[in-house]
PDB file of C-alpha atoms in Angstrom:
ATOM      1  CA  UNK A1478    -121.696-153.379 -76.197  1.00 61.00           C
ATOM      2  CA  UNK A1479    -122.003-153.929 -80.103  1.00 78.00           C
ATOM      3  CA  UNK A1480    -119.521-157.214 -79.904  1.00 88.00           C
ATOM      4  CA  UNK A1481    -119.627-159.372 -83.274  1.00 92.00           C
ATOM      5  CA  UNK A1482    -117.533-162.334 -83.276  1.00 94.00           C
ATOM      6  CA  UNK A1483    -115.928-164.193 -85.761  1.00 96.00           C
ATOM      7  CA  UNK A1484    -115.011-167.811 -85.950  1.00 96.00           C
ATOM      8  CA  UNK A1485    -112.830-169.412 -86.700  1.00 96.00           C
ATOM      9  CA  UNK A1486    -110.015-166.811 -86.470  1.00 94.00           C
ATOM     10  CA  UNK A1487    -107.562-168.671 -88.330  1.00 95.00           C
ATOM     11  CA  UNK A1488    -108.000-171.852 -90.692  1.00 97.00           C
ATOM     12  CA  UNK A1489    -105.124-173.625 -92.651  1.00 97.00           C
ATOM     13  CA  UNK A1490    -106.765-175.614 -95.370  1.00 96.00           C
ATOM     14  CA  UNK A1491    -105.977-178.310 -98.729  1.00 96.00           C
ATOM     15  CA  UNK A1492    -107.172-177.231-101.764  1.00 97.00           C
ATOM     16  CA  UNK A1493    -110.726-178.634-102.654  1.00 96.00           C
ATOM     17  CA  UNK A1494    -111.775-178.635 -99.655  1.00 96.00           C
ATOM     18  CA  UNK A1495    -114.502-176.087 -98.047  1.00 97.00           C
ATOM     19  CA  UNK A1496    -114.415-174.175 -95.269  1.00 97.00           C
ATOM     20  CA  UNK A1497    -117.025-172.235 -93.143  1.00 97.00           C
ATOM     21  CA  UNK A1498    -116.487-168.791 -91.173  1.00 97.00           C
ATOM     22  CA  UNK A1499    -119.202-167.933 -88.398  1.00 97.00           C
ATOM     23  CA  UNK A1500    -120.091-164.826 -87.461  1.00 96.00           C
ATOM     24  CA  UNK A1501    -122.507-163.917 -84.293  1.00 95.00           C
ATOM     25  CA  UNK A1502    -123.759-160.513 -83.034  1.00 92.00           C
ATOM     26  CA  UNK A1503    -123.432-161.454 -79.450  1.00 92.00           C
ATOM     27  CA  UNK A1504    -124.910-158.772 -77.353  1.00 88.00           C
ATOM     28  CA  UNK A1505    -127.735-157.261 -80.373  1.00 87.00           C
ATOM     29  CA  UNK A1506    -130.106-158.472 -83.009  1.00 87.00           C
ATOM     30  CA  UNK A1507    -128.141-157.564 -86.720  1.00 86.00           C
ATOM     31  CA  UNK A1508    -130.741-157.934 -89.292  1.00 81.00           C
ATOM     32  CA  UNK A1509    -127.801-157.173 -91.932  1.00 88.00           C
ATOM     33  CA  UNK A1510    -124.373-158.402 -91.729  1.00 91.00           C
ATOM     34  CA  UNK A1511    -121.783-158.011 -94.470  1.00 93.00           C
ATOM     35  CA  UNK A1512    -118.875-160.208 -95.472  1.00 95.00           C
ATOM     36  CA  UNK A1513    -115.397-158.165 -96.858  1.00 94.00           C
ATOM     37  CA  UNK A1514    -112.223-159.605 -98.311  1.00 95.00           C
ATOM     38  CA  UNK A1515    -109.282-158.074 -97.800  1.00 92.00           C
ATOM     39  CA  UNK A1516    -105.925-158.702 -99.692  1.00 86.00           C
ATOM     40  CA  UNK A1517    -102.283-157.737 -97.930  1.00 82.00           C
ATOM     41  CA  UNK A1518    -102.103-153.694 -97.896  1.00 78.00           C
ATOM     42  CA  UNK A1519    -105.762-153.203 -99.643  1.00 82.00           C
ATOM     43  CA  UNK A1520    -108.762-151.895 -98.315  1.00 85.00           C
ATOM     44  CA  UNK A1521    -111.835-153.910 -97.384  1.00 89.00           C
ATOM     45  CA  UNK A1522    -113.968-155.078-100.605  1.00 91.00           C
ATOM     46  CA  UNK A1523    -117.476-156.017 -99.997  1.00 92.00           C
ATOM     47  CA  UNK A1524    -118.480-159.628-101.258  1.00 95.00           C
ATOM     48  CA  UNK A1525    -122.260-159.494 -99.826  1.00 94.00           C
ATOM     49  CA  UNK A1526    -124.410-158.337 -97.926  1.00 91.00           C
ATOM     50  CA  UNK A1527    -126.651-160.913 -95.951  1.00 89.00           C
ATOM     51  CA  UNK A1528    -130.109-159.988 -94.571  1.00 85.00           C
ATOM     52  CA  UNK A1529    -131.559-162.250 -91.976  1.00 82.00           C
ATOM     53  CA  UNK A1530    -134.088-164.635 -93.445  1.00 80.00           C
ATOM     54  CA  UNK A1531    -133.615-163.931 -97.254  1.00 83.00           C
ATOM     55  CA  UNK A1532    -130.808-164.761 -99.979  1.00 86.00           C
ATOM     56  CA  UNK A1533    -128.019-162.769 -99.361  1.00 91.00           C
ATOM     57  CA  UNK A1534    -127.132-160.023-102.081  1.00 91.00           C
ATOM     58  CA  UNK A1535    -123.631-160.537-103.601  1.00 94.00           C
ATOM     59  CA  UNK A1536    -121.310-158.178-105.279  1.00 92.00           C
ATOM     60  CA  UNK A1537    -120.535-157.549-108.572  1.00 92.00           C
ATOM     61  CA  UNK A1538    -117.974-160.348-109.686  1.00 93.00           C
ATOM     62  CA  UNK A1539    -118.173-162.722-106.953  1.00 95.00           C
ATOM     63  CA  UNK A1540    -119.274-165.875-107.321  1.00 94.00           C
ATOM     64  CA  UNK A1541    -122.626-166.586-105.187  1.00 93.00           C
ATOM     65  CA  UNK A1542    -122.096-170.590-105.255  1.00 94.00           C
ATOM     66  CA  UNK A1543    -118.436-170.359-104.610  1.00 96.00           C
ATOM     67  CA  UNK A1544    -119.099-168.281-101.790  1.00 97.00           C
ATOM     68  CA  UNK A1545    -121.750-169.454 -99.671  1.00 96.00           C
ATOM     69  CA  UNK A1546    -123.641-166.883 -97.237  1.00 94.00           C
ATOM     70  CA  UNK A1547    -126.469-168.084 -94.798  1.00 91.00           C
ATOM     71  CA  UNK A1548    -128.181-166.183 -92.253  1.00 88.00           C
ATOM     72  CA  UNK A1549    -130.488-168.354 -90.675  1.00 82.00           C
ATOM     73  CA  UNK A1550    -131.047-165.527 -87.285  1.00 88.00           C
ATOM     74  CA  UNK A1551    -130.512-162.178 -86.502  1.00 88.00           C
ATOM     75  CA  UNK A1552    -127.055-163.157 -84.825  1.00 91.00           C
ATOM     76  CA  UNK A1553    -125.605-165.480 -86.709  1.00 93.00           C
ATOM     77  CA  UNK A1554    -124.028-165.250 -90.308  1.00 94.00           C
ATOM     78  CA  UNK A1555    -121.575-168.125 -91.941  1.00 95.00           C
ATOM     79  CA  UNK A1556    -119.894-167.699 -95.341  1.00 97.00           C
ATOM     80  CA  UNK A1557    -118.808-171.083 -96.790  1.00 97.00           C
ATOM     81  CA  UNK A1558    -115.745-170.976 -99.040  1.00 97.00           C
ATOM     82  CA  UNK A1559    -116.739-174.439-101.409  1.00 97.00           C
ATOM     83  CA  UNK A1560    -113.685-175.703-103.577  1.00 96.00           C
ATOM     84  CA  UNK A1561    -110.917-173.690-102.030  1.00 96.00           C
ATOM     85  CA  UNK A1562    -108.679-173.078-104.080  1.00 96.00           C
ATOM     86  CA  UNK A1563    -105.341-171.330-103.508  1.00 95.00           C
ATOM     87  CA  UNK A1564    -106.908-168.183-104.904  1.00 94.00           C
ATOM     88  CA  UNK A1565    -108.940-168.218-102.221  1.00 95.00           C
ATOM     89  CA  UNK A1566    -106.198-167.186 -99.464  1.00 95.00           C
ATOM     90  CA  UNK A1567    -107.443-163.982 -97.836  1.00 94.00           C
ATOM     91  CA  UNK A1568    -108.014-162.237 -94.751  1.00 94.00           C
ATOM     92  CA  UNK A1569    -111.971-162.457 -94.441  1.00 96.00           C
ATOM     93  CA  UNK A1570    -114.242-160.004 -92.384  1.00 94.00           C
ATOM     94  CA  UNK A1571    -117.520-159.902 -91.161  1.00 94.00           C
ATOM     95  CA  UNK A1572    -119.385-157.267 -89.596  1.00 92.00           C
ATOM     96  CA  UNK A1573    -123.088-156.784 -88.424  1.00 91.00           C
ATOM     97  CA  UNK A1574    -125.148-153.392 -88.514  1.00 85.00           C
ATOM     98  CA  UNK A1575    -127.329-152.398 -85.145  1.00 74.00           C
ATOM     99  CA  UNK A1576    -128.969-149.057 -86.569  1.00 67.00           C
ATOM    100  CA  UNK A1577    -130.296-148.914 -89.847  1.00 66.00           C
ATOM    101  CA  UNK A1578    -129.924-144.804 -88.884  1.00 64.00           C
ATOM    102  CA  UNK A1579    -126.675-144.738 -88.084  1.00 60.00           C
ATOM    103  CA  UNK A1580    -125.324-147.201 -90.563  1.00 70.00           C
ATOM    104  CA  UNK A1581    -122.496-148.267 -88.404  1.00 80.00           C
ATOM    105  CA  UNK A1582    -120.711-151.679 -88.385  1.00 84.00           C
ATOM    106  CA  UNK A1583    -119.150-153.382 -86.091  1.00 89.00           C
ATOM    107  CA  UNK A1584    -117.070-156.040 -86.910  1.00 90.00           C
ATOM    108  CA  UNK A1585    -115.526-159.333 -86.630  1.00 92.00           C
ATOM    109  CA  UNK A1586    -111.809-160.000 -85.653  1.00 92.00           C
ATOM    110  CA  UNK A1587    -111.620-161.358 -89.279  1.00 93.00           C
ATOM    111  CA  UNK A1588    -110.422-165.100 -90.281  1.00 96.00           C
ATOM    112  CA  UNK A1589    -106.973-165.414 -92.258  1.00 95.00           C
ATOM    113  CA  UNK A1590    -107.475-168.136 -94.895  1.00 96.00           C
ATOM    114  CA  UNK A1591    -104.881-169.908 -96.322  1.00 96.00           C
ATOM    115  CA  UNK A1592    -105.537-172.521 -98.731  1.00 96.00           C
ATOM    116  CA  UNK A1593    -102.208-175.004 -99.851  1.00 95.00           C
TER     117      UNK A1593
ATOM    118  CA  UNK B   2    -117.713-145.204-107.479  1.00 36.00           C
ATOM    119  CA  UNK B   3    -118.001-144.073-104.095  1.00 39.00           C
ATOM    120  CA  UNK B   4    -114.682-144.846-102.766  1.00 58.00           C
ATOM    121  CA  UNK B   5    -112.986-142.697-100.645  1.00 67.00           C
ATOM    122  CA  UNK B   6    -108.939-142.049-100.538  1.00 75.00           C
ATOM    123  CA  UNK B   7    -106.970-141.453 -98.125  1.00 79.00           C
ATOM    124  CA  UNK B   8    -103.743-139.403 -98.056  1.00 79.00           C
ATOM    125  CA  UNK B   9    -101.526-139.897 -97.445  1.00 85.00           C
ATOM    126  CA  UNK B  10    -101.649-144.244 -97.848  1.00 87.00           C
ATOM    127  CA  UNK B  11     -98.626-143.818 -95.245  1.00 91.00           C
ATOM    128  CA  UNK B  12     -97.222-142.152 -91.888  1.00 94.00           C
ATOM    129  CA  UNK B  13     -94.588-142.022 -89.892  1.00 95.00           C
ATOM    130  CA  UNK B  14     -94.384-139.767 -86.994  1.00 96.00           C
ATOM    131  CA  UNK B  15     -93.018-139.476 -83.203  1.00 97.00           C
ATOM    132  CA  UNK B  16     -94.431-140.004 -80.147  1.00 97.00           C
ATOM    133  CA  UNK B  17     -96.490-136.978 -79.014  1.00 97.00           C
ATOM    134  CA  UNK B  18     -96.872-135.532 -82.469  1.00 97.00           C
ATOM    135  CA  UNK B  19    -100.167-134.939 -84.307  1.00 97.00           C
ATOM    136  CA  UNK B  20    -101.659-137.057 -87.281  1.00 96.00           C
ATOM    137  CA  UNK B  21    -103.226-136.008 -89.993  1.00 96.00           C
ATOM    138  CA  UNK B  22    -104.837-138.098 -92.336  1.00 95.00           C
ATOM    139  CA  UNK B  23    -107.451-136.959 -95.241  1.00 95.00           C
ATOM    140  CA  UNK B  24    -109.864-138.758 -97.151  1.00 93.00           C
ATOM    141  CA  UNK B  25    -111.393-137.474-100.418  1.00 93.00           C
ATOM    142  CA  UNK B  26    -114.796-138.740-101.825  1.00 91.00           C
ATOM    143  CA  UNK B  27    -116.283-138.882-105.218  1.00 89.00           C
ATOM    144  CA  UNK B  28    -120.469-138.499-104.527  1.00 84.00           C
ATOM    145  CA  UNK B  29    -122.894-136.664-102.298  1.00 87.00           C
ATOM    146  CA  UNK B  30    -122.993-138.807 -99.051  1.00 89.00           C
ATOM    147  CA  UNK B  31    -125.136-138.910 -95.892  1.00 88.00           C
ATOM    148  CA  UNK B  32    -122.402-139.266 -93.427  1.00 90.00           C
ATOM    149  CA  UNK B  33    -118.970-140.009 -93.326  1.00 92.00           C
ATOM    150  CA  UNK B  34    -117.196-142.581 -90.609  1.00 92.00           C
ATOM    151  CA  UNK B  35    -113.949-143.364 -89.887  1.00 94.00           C
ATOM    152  CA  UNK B  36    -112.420-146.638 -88.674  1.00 93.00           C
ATOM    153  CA  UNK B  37    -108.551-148.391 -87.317  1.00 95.00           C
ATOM    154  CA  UNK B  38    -107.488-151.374 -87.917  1.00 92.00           C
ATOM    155  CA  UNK B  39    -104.400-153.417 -85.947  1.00 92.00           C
ATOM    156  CA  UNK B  40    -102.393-155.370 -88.353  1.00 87.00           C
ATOM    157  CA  UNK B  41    -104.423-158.622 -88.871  1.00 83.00           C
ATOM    158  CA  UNK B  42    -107.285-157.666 -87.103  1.00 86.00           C
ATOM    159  CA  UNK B  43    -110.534-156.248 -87.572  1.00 86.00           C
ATOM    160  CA  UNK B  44    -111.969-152.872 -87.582  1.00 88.00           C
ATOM    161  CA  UNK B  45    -112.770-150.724 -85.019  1.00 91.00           C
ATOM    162  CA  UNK B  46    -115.653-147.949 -85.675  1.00 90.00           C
ATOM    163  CA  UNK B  47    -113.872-144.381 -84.777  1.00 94.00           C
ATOM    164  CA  UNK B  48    -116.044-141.784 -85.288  1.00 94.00           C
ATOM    165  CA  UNK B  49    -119.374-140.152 -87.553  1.00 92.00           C
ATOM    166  CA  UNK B  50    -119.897-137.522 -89.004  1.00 94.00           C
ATOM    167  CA  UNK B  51    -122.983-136.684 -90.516  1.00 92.00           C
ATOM    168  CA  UNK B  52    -123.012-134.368 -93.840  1.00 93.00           C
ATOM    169  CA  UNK B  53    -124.549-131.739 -92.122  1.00 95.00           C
ATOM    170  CA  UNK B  54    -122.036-131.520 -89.708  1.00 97.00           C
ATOM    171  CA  UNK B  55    -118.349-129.647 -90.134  1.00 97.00           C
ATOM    172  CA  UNK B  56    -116.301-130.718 -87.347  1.00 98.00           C
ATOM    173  CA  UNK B  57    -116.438-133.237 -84.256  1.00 97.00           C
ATOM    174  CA  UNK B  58    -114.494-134.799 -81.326  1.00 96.00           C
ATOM    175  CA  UNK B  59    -114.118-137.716 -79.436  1.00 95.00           C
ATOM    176  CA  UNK B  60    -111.215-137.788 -77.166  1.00 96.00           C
ATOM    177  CA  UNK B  61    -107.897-137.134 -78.852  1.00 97.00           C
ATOM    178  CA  UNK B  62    -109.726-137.413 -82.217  1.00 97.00           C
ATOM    179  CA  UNK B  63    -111.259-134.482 -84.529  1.00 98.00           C
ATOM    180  CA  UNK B  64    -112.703-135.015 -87.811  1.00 98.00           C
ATOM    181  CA  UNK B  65    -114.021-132.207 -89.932  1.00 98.00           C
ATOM    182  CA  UNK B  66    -116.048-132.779 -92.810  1.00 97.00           C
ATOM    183  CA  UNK B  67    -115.923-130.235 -96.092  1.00 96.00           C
ATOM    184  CA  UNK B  68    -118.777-131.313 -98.491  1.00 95.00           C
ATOM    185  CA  UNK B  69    -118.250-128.244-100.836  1.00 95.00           C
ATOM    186  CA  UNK B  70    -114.750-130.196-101.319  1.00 95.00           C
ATOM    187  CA  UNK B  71    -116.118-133.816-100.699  1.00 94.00           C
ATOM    188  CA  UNK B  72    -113.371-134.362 -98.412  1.00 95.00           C
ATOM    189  CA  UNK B  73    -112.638-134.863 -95.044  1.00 96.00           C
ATOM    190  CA  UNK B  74    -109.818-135.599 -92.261  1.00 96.00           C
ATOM    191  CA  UNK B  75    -108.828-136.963 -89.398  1.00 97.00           C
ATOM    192  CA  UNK B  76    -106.423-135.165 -87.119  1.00 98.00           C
ATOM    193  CA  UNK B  77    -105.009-137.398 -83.815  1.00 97.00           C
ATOM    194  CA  UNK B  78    -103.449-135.229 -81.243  1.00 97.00           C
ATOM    195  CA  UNK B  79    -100.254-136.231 -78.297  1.00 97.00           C
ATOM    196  CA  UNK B  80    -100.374-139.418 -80.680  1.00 97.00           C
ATOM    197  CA  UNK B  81     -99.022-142.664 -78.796  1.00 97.00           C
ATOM    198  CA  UNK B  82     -97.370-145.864 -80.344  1.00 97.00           C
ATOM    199  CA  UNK B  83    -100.357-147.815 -79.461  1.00 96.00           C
ATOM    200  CA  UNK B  84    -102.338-145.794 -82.017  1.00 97.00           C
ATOM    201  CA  UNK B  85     -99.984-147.571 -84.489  1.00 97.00           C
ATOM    202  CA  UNK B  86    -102.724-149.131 -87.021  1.00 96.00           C
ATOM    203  CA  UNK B  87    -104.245-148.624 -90.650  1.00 94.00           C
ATOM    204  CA  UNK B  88    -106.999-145.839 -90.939  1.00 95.00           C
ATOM    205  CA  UNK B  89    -110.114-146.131 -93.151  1.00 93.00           C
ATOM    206  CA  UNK B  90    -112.619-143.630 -94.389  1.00 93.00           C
ATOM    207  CA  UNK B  91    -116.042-145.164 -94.911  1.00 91.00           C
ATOM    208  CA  UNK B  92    -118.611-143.420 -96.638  1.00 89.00           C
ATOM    209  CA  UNK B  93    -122.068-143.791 -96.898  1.00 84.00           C
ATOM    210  CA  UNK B  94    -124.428-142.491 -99.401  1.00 78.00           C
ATOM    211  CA  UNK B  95    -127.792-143.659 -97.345  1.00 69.00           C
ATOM    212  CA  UNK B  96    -130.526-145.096 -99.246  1.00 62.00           C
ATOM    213  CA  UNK B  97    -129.125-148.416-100.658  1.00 56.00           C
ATOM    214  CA  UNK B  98    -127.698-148.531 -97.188  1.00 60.00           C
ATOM    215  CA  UNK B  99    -123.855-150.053 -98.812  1.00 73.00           C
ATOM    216  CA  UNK B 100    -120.570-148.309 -96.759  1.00 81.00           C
ATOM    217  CA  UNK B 101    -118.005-147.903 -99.048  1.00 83.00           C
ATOM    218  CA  UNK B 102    -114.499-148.074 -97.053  1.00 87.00           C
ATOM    219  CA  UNK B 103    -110.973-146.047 -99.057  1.00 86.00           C
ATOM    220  CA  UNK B 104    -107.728-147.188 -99.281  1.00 86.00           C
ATOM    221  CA  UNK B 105    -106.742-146.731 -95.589  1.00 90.00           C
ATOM    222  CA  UNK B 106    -103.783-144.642 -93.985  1.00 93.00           C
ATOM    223  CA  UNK B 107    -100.959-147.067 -92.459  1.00 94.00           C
ATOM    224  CA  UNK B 108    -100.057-144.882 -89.169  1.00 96.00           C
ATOM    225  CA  UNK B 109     -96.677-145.780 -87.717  1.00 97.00           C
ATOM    226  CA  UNK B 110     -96.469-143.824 -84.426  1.00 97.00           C
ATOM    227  CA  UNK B 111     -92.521-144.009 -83.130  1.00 96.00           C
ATOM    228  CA  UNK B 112     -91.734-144.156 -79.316  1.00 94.00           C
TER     229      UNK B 112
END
């Protein structure tokens, strides 16, 4: 159980454009996902955290309308990247909490962005 | 800041050998978790260990937990190659309900 998946897993991109990543709880309800970047050899930073049916609550430092974050149910989560920019290339990661108690996450396979 | 750090941020061992990996934390926490990663993948929840709590096992895995020293590690016995992956502390401080991942420990296991 506890399967989140992420779509899509890879996405090749021109600059300006924008680009959304889904990610669904498939098998429980996750009434908070989070969204992490990750840069080559560097541990997971934490852009947001999205609760179901409110604004999502973004890190220091990143940019809420450059990085969009929706969660319209308790399985599904998207992050739009608006304006790509080359900056933008990362490895992107999702994951979804099933017990406030526990505070575990499960997460997504992740979505390697590269933006030309 | 929360963050926890592993040591060491690499390892290289053989076949059938134990890992050890340690992760030291700054603040009082509620539980501490560990996670793997596979090279351009996600991550894949390991273990908990709650801050009341000094040791526990799951399989070939046993983390202990020293809060006195706000550290804890992560020992992997008869390792295999497929446990070839980065390792990440995660702690979590309750209340505001934010995990806080380290550095991670690249684990090269050798055939």
């Amino acid at each position: 159980g506890a399967v989140v998946s992420q779509h899509p897993s890879r996405v090749i991109c021109k600059s300006g454009t924008s680009v959304k990543i889904e990610c669904r709880s498939l098998d429980f309800q996750a009434t908070t996902m989070f969204w992490y970047r990750q840069f080559p050899k560097q541990s997971l930073m934490l852009m947001a955290t999205s609760n179901e049916g409110s604004k999502a609550t973004y890190e220091q430092g990143v940019e809420k309308d450059k990085f969009l974050i929706n969660h319209a149910s308790l399985t599904l989560s998207t992050l739009t990247v608006t304006s790509a920019h080359p900056e933008d290339s990362s490895f992107y990661i999702c994951s979804a909490r099933q017990s406030i108690a526990k505070n575990i996450q499960y997460f997504g396979a992740g979505t390697r962005l590269s933006v030309l | 800041s929360q963050q926890g750090e592993e040591d060491p941020q690499a390892l290289s061992i053989q076949e059938g050998e134990n890992a050890t990996m340690n992760c030291s934390y700054k603040t009082s926490i509620n539980n501490l978790q560990w996670y793997r990663q596979n090279s351009g993948r996600g991550l894949v929840h390991l273990i908990l260990i709650r801050s009341n709590e000094r040791e526990k096992h799951s399989g070939r895995l046993r983390v202990t937990l020293d809060t006195s020293k706000k550290s804890s590690s992560l020992l992997i016995t008869a390792s295999r190659a497929a446990d070839t992956a980065s390792y990440f502390c995660a702690t979590d401080a309750g209340g505001y309900q934010k995990v806080t991942f380290g550095i991670g420990t690249k684990l090269q296991v050798i055939p």
